[in-house]
CSV table of C-alpha atoms in Angstrom, one decimal:
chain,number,residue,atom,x,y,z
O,145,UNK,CA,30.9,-5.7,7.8
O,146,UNK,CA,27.5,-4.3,6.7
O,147,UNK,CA,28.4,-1.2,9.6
O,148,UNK,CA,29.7,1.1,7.2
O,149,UNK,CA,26.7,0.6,4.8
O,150,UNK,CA,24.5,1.0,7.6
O,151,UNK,CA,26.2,4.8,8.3
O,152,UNK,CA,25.9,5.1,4.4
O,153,UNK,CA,22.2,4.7,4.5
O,154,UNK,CA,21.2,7.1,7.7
O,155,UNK,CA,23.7,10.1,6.1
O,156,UNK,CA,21.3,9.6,2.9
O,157,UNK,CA,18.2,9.4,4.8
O,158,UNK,CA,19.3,12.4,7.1
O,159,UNK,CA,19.7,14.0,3.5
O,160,UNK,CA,16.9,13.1,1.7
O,161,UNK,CA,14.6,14.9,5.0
O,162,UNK,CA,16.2,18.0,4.0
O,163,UNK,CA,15.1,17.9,-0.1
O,164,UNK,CA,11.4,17.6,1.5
O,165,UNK,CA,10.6,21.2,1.3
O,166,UNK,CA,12.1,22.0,-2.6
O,167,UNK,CA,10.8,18.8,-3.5
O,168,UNK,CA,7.3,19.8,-2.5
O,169,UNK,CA,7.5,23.5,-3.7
O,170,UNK,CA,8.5,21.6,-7.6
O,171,UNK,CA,5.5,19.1,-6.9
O,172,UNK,CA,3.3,22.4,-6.4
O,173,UNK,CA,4.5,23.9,-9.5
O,174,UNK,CA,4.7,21.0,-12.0
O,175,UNK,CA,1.6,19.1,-10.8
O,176,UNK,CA,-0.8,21.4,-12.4
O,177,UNK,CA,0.8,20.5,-15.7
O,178,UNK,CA,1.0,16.6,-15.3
O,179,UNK,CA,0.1,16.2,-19.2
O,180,UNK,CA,2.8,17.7,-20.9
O,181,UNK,CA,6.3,15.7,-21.6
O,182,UNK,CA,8.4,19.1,-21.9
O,183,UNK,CA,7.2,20.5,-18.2
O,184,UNK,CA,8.1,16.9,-17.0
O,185,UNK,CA,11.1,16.8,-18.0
O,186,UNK,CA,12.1,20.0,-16.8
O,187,UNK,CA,10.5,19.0,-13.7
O,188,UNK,CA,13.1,15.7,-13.9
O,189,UNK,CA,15.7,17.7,-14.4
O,190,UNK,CA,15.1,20.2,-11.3
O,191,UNK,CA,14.2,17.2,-9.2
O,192,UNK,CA,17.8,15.5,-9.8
O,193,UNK,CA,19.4,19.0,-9.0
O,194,UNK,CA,18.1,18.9,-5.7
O,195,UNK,CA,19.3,15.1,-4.8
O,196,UNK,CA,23.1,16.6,-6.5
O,197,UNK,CA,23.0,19.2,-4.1
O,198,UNK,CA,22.4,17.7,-1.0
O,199,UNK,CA,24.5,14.8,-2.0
O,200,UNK,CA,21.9,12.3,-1.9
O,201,UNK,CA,19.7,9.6,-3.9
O,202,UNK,CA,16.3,7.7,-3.1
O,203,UNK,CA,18.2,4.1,-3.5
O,204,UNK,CA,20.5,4.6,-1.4
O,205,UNK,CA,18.1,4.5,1.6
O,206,UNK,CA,17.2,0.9,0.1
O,207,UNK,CA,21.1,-0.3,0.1
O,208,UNK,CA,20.9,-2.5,3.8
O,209,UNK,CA,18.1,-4.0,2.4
O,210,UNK,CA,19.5,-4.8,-0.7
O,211,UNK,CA,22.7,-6.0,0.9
O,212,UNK,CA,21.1,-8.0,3.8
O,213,UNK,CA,18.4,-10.1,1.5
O,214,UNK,CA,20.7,-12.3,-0.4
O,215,UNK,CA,22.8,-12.6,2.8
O,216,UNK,CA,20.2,-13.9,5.2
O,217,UNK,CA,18.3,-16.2,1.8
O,218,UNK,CA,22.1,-17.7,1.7
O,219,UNK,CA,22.5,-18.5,5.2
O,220,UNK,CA,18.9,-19.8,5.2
O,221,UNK,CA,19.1,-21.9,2.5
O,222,UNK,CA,22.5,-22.8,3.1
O,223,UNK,CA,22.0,-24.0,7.6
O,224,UNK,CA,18.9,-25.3,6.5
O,225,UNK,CA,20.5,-27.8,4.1
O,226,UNK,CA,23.4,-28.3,7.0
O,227,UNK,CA,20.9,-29.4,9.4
O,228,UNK,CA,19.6,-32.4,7.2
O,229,UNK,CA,23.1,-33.7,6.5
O,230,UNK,CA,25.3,-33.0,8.9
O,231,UNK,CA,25.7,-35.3,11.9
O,232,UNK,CA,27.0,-32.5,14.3
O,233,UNK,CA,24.3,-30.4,14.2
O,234,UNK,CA,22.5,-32.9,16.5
O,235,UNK,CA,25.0,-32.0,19.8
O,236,UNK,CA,26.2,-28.8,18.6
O,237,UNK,CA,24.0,-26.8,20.7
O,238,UNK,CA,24.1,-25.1,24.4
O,239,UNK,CA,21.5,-26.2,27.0
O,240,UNK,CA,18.2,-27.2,26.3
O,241,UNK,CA,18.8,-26.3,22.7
O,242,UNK,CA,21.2,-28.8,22.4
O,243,UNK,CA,20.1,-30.7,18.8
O,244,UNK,CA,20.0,-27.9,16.1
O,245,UNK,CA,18.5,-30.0,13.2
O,246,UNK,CA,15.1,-30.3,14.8
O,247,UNK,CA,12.5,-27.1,15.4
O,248,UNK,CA,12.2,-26.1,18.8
O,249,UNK,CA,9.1,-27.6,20.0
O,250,UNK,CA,8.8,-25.3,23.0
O,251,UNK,CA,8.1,-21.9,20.7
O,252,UNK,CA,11.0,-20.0,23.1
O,253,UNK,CA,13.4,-19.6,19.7
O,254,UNK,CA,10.6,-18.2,18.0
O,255,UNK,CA,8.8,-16.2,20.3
O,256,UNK,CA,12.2,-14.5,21.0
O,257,UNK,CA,12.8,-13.9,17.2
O,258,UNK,CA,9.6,-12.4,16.5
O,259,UNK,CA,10.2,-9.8,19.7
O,260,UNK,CA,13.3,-8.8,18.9
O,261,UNK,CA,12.7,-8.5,15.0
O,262,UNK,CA,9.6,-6.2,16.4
O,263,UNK,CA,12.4,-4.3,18.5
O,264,UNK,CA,14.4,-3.5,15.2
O,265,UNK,CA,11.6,-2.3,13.8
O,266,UNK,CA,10.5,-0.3,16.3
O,267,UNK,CA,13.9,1.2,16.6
O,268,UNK,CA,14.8,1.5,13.3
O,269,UNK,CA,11.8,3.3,12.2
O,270,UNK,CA,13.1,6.3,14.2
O,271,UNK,CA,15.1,8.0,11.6
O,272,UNK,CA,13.2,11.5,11.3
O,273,UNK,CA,11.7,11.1,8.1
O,274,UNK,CA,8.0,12.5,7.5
O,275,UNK,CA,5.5,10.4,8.9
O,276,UNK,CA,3.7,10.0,5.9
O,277,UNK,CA,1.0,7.6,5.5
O,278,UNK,CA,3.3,5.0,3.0
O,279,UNK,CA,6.1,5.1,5.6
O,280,UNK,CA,3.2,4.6,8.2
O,281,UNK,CA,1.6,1.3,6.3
O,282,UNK,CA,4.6,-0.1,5.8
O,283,UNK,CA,5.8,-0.1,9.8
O,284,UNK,CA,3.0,-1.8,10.4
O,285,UNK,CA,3.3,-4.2,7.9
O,286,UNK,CA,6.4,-5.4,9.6
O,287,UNK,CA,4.9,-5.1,13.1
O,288,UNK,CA,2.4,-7.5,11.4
O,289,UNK,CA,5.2,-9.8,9.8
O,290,UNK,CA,7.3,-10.0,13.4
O,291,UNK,CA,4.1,-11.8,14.6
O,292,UNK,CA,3.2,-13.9,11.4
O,293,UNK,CA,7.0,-14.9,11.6
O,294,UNK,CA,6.2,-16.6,15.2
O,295,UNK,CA,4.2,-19.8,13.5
O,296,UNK,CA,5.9,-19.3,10.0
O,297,UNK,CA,9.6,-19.7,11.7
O,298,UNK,CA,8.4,-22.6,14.3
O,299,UNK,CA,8.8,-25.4,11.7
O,300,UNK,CA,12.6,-24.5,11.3
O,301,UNK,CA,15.3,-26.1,12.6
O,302,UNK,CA,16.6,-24.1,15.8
O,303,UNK,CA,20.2,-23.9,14.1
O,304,UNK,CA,18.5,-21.3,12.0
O,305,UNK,CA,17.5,-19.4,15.1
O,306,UNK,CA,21.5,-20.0,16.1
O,307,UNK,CA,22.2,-17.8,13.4
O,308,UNK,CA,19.1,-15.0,13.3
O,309,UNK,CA,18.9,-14.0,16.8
O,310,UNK,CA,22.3,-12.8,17.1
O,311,UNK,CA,22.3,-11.1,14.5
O,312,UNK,CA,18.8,-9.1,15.1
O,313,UNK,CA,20.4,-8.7,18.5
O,314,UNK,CA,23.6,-7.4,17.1
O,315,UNK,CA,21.5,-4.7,14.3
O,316,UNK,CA,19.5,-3.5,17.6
O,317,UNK,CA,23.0,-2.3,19.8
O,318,UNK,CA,24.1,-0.9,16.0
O,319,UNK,CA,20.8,1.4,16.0
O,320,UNK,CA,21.6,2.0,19.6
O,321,UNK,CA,24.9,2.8,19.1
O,322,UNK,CA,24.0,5.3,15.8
O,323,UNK,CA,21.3,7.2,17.9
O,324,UNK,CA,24.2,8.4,20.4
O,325,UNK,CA,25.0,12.0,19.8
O,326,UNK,CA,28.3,11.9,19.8
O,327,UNK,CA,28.7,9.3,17.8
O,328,UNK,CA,26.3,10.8,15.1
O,329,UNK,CA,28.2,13.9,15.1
O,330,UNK,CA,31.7,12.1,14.5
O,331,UNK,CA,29.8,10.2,11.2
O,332,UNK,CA,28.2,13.3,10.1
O,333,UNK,CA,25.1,12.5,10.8
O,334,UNK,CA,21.8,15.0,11.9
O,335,UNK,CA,21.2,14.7,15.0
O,336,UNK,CA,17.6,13.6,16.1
O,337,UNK,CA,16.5,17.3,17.0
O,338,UNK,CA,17.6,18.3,13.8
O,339,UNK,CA,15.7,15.9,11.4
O,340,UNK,CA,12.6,16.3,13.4
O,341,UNK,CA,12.6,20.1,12.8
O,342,UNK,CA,13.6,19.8,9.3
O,343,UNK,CA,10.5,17.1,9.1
O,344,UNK,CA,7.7,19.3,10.9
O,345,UNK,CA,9.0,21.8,8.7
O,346,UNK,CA,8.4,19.7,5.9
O,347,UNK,CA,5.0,19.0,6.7
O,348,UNK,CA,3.8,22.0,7.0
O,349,UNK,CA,4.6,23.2,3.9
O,350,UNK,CA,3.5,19.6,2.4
O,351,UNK,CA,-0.1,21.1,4.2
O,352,UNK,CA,-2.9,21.9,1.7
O,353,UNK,CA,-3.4,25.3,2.4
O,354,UNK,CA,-7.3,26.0,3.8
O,355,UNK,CA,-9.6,27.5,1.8
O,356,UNK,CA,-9.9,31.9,1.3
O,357,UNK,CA,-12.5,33.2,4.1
O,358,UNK,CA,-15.6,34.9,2.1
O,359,UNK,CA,-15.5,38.2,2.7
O,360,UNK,CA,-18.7,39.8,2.6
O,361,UNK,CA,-19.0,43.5,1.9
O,362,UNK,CA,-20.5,45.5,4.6
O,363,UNK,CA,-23.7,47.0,2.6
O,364,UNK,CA,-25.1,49.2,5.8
O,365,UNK,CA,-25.6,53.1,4.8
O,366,UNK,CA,-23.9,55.9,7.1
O,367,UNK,CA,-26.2,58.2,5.8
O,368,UNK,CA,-29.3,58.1,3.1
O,369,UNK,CA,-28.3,57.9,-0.3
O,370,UNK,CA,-28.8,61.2,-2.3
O,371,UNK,CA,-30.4,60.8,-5.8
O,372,UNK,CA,-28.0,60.5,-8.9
O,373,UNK,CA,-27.7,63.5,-10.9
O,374,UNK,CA,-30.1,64.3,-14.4
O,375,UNK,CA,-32.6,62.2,-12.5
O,376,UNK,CA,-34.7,63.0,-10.0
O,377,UNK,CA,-33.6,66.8,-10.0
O,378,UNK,CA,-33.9,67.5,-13.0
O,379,UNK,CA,-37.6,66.3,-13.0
O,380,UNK,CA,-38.2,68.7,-9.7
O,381,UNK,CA,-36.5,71.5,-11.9
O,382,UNK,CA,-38.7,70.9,-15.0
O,383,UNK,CA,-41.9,71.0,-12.6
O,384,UNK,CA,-41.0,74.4,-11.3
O,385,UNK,CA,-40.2,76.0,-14.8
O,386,UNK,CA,-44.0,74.8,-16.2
O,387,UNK,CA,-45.7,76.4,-13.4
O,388,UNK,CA,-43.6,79.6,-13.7
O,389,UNK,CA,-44.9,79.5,-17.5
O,390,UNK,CA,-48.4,78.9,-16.7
């Protein structure tokens, strides 16, 4: 169900890559005037004009997220609850998982959760936007929470883990799926090549530029300076005129 929000969210991302460059040639402009309120708005105004025309808003790239939290907090709380209460929870399971009310004592459940949670993020961080250093602190935060999650998630009862590791599993072979040419181009979405190009591009002009090379004046004489005029010739021509006289 949350596939077409998932297409939603990469078209806006793919978009947003391409208002890097305007957005950093208004940010280069207006940030040498951060005081005043009229330049701001203007800047405000400009700044929305870019994310009409490319048909794309800054929320939008939070809408899975929004979507997905109340989802998985239901099911948690909700199969949590189950597993105190109900009496079929206890042979509903497959194998050596067979009770689903009590936490999985051999750490396989969440082990596997934590690698494949680090798998979507892995492959979901892929997306072509510019590796700046926020988007870079916040990868590794949840590289950091898919191994806190190991010992967090071991006290849960493994009908939880019934629920969350297919669908991780399920989100990873949607990325896969979405990172297919083909199958980008029929959603309308950059391909790969595209939004890295677009992101180098990006960059560079996001570069502060280096400072101005001195230039030092080349001060060396191609031939030795002749005496200014009314100076020192004129005192040579007054000499000659006083011992004419005399």
């Amino acid at each position: 169900l949350c596939f077409p929000l998932m297409v939603i969210q990469m078209k806006n991302m793919a978009r947003m890559v391409f208002t890097k460059p305007e957005i950093e040639g208004l940010n280069k402009i207006y940030g040498r005037f951060p005081g005043d309120p009229v330049l701001r708005m203007e800047y405000q105004t400009k700044l929305k004009a870019v994310f009409e025309k490319h048909q794309c808003n800054p929320l939008k790239s939070m809408l899975m997220m929004a979507v997905n939290a109340p989802i998985w907090i239901t099911f948690f709380l909700a199969i949590r609850k189950m597993s105190e209460n109900l009496v079929s929870f206890e042979t509903g399971g497959v194998g050596m998982f067979m009770n689903l009310s009590v936490v999985d004592t051999t750490y396989i459940l969440p082990i596997a959760t934590g690698v494949v949670f680090l798998l979507t993020t892995e492959l979901g961080g892929e997306t072509g936007q510019p590796a700046n250093m926020q988007a870079k602190y916040m990868k590794w935060g949840l590289r950091g929470l898919s191994v806190v999650m190991v010992p967090i998630s071991a006290s849960f009862p493994t009908g939880l883990f019934a629920y969350w590791l297919p669908s991780l599993g399920f989100g990873i072979v949607q990325m896969g799926f979405l990172r297919i040419p083909a199958v980008r181009a029929l959603f309308g979405i950059p391909s790969m090549q595209v939004l890295r190009e677009a992101t180098l591009a990006a960059n560079a002009m996001a570069a502060p530029a280096g400072p101005a090379p001195v230039v030092i004046p080349d001060m060396t004489f191609t031939r030795k300076p002749t005496a200014p005029q009314g100076s020192g010739g004129s005192d040579s021509k007054s000499r000659k005129r006083l011992k004419k006289k005399n």
